[in-house]
Coordinates of C-alpha atoms and ligand atoms in Angstrom, one line a residue:
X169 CA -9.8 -18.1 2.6
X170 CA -7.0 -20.6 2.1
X171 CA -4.5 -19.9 -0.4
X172 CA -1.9 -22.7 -0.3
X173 CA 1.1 -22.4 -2.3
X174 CA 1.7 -24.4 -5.3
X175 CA 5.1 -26.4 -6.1
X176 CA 5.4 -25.0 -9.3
X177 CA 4.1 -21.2 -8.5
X178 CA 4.1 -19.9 -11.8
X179 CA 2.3 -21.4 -14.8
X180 CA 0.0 -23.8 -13.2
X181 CA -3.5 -24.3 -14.9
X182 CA -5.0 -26.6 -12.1
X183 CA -6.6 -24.9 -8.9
X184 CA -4.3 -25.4 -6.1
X185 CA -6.7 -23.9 -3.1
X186 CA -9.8 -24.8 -1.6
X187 CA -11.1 -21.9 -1.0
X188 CA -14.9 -21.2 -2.3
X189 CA -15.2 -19.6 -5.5
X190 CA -16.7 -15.8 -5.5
X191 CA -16.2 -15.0 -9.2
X192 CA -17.7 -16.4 -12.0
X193 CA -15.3 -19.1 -14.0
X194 CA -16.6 -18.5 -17.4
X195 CA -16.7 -15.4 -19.4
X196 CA -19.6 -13.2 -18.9
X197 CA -19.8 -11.8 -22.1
X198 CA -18.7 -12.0 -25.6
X199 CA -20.0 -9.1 -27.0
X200 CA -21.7 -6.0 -26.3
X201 CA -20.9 -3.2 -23.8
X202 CA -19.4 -3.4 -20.2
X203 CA -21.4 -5.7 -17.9
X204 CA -21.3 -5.9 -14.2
X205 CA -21.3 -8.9 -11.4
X206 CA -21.6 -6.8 -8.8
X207 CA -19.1 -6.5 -6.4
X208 CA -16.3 -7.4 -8.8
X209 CA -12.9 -6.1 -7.9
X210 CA -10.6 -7.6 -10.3
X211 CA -12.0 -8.0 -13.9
X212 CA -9.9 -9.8 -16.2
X213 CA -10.4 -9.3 -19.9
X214 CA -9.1 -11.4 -23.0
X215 CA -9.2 -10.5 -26.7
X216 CA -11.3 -14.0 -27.6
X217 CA -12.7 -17.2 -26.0
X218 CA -9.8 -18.9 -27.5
X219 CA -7.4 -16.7 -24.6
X220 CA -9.2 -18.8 -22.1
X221 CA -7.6 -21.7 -21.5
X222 CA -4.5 -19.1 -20.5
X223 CA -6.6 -16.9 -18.7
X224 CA -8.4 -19.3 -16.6
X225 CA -5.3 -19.7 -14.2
X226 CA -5.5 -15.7 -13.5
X227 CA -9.1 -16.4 -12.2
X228 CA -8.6 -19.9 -10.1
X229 CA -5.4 -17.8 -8.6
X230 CA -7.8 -14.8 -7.3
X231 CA -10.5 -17.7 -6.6
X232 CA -7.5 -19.3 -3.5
X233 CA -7.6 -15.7 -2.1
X234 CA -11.6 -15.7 -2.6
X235 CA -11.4 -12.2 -4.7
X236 CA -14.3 -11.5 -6.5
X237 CA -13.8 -11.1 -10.3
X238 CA -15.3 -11.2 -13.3
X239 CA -14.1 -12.7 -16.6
X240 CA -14.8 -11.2 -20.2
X241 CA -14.0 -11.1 -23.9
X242 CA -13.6 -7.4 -24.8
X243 CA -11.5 -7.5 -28.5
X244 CA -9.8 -4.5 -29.1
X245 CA -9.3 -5.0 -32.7
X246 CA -12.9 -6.5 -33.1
X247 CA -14.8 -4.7 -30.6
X248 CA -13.0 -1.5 -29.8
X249 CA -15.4 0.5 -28.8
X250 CA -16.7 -2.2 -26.1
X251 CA -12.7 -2.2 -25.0
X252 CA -13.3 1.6 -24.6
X253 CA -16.4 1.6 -22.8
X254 CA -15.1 -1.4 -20.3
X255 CA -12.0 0.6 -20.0
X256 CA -13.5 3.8 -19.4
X257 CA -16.5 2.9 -16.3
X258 CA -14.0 -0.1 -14.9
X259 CA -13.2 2.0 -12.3
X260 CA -17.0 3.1 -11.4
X261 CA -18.2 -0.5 -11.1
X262 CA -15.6 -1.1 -8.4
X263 CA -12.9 -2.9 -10.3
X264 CA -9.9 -2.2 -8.6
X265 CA -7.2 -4.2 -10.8
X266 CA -7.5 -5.4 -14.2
X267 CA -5.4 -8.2 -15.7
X268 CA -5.7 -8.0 -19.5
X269 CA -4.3 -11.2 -22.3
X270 CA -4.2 -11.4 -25.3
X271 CA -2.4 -13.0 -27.9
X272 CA -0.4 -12.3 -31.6
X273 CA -1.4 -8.3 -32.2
X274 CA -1.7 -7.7 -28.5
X275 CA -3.4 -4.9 -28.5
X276 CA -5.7 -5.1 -25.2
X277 CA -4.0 -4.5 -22.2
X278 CA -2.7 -1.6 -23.7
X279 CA -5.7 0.1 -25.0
X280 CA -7.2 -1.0 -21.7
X281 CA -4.2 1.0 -19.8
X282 CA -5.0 4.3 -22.1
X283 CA -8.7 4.1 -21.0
X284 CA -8.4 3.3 -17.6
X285 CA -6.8 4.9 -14.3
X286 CA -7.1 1.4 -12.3
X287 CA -3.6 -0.8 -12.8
X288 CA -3.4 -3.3 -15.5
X289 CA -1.3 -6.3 -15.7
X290 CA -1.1 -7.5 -19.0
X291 CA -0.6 -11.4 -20.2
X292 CA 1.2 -12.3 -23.1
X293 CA -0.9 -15.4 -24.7
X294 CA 1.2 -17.4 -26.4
X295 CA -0.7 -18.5 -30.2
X296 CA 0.8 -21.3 -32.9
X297 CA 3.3 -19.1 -33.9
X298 CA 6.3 -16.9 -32.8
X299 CA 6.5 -18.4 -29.4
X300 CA 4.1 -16.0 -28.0
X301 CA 7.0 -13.4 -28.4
X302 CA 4.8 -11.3 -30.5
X303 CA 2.1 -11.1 -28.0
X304 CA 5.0 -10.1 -24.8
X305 CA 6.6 -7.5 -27.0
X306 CA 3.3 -5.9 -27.9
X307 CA 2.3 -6.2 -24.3
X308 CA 5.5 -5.1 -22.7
X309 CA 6.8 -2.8 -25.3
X310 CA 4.3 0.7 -23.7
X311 CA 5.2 4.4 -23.9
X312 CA 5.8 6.2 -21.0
X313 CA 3.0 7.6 -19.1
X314 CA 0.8 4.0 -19.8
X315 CA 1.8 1.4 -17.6
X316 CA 1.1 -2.4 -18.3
X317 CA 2.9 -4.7 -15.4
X318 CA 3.8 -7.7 -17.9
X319 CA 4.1 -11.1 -16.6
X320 CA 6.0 -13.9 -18.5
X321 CA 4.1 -15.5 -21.6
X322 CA 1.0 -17.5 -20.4
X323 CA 1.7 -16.7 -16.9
X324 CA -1.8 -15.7 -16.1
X325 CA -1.7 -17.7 -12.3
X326 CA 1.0 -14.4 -11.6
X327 CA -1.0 -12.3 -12.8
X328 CA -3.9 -13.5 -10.4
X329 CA -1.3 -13.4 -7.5
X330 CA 0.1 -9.6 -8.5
X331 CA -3.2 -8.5 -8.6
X332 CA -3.9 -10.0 -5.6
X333 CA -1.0 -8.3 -4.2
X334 CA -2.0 -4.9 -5.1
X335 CA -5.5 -5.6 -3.4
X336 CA -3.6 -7.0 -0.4
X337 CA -1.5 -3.7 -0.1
X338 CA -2.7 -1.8 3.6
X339 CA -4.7 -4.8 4.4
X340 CA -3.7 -7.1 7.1
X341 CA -5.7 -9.8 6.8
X342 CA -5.0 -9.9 2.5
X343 CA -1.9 -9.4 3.7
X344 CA -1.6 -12.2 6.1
X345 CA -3.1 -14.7 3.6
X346 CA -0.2 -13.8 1.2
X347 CA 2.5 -14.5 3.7
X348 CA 0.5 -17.6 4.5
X349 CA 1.1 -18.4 0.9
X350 CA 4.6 -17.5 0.8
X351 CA 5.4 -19.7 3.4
X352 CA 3.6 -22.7 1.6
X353 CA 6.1 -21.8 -1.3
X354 CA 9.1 -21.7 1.5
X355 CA 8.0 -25.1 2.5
X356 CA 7.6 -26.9 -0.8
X357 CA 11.1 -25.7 -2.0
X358 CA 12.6 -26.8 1.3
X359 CA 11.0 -30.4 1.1
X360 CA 12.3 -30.3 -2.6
X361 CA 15.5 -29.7 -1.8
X362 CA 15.3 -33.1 1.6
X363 CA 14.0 -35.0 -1.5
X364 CA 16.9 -34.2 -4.2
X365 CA 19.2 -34.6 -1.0
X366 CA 18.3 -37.6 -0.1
X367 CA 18.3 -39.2 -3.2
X368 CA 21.7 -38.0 -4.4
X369 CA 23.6 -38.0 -0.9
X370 CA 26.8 -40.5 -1.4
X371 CA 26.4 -41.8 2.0
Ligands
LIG1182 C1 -6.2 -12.0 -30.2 O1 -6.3 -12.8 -31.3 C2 -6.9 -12.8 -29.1 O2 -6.4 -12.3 -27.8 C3 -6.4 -14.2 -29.4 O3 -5.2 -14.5 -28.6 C4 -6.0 -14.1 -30.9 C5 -6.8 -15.1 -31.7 O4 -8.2 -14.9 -31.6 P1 -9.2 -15.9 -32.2 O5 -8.9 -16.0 -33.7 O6 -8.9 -17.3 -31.6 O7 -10.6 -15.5 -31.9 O8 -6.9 -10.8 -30.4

């Protein structure tokens, strides 16, 4: 386990750890009911292969802290009553934490909240049009009672490091790796600010 912070935390598609990969990187399934890798704990689900490229940071996030996941395509629009069934046994299979995108119509992380009792972070995948603003207002816009934790449009790489935060809650050495990577963040802004410094000081 090596997480090591990023200079740009949020938004990054490119790996930024070393550490080896326990989840699968490509989706496990298109269609068809819930599957299971085994000792999953975060499963992060995406309303079409197309969400991918978005999604992918979620997973290479969870890969730094070396939590196992597992990556599907559950549509809610097109395949509801897979989103129901995934929804429904999450929690039996061992998931712990699921991270949900979709984009436009964003129906998924929500449905996947009303089916499931595990948390869900939802991703707002930003499509051609609208800015992805119709995909964060659908995702961000729940009814009391249904919680989605909505990070910013096409943030997936938060949504791997919330996630991992909920898993690292009343675990010292999860919790340890995340101060680790806090302080790689502390570090990069500090050298940031020696570079701008040095480059702009008068004297
Ligand atoms: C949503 O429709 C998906 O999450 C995706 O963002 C969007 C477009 O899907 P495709 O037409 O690319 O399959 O449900």
């Amino acid at each position: 386990m090596n997480p090591q912070a990023p200079d740009e935390p949020t938004g990054s598609a490119e790996p930024t750890g070393s550490a080896e990969p326990t989840g699968s990187a490509e989706p496990t399934g298109s269609a068809g009911p819930a599957g299971s890798t085994g000792s999953a704990e975060v499963g992060i689900v995406m309303g079409s292969d197309s969400d991918l490229a978005t999604m992918r940071a979620a997973a290479e996030a969870l890969q730094e802290f070396g939590i196992a996941h597992e990556i599907r395509v559950v549509s809610a629009h097109r395949a509801p009553r897979d989103m129901i069934e995934y929804g429904t046994h999450a929690h039996e299979r061992g998931l712990r934490v699921i991270i949900a995108g979709a984009g436009g119509a964003a129906h998924l992380p929500g449905m996947l909240a009303a089916a499931t009792p595990l948390p869900v972070i939802g991703v707002p995948v930003p499509l051609a049009h609208l800015d992805g603003m119709d995909s964060l207002l659908s995702i961000v816009q729940m009814p009391a009672g249904v919680p989605v934790a909505t990070v910013g449009v096409g943030n997936a790489r938060n949504a791997g490091l919330l996630a991992m935060r909920i898993l690292a809650a009343g675990d010292p050495e999860r919790t340890a790796a995340m101060l680790s990577f806090q302080q790689g963040l502390l570090d990069a802004s500090r050298a940031k600010d020696a570079r701008v410094r040095a480059e702009t000081d008068p004297a």
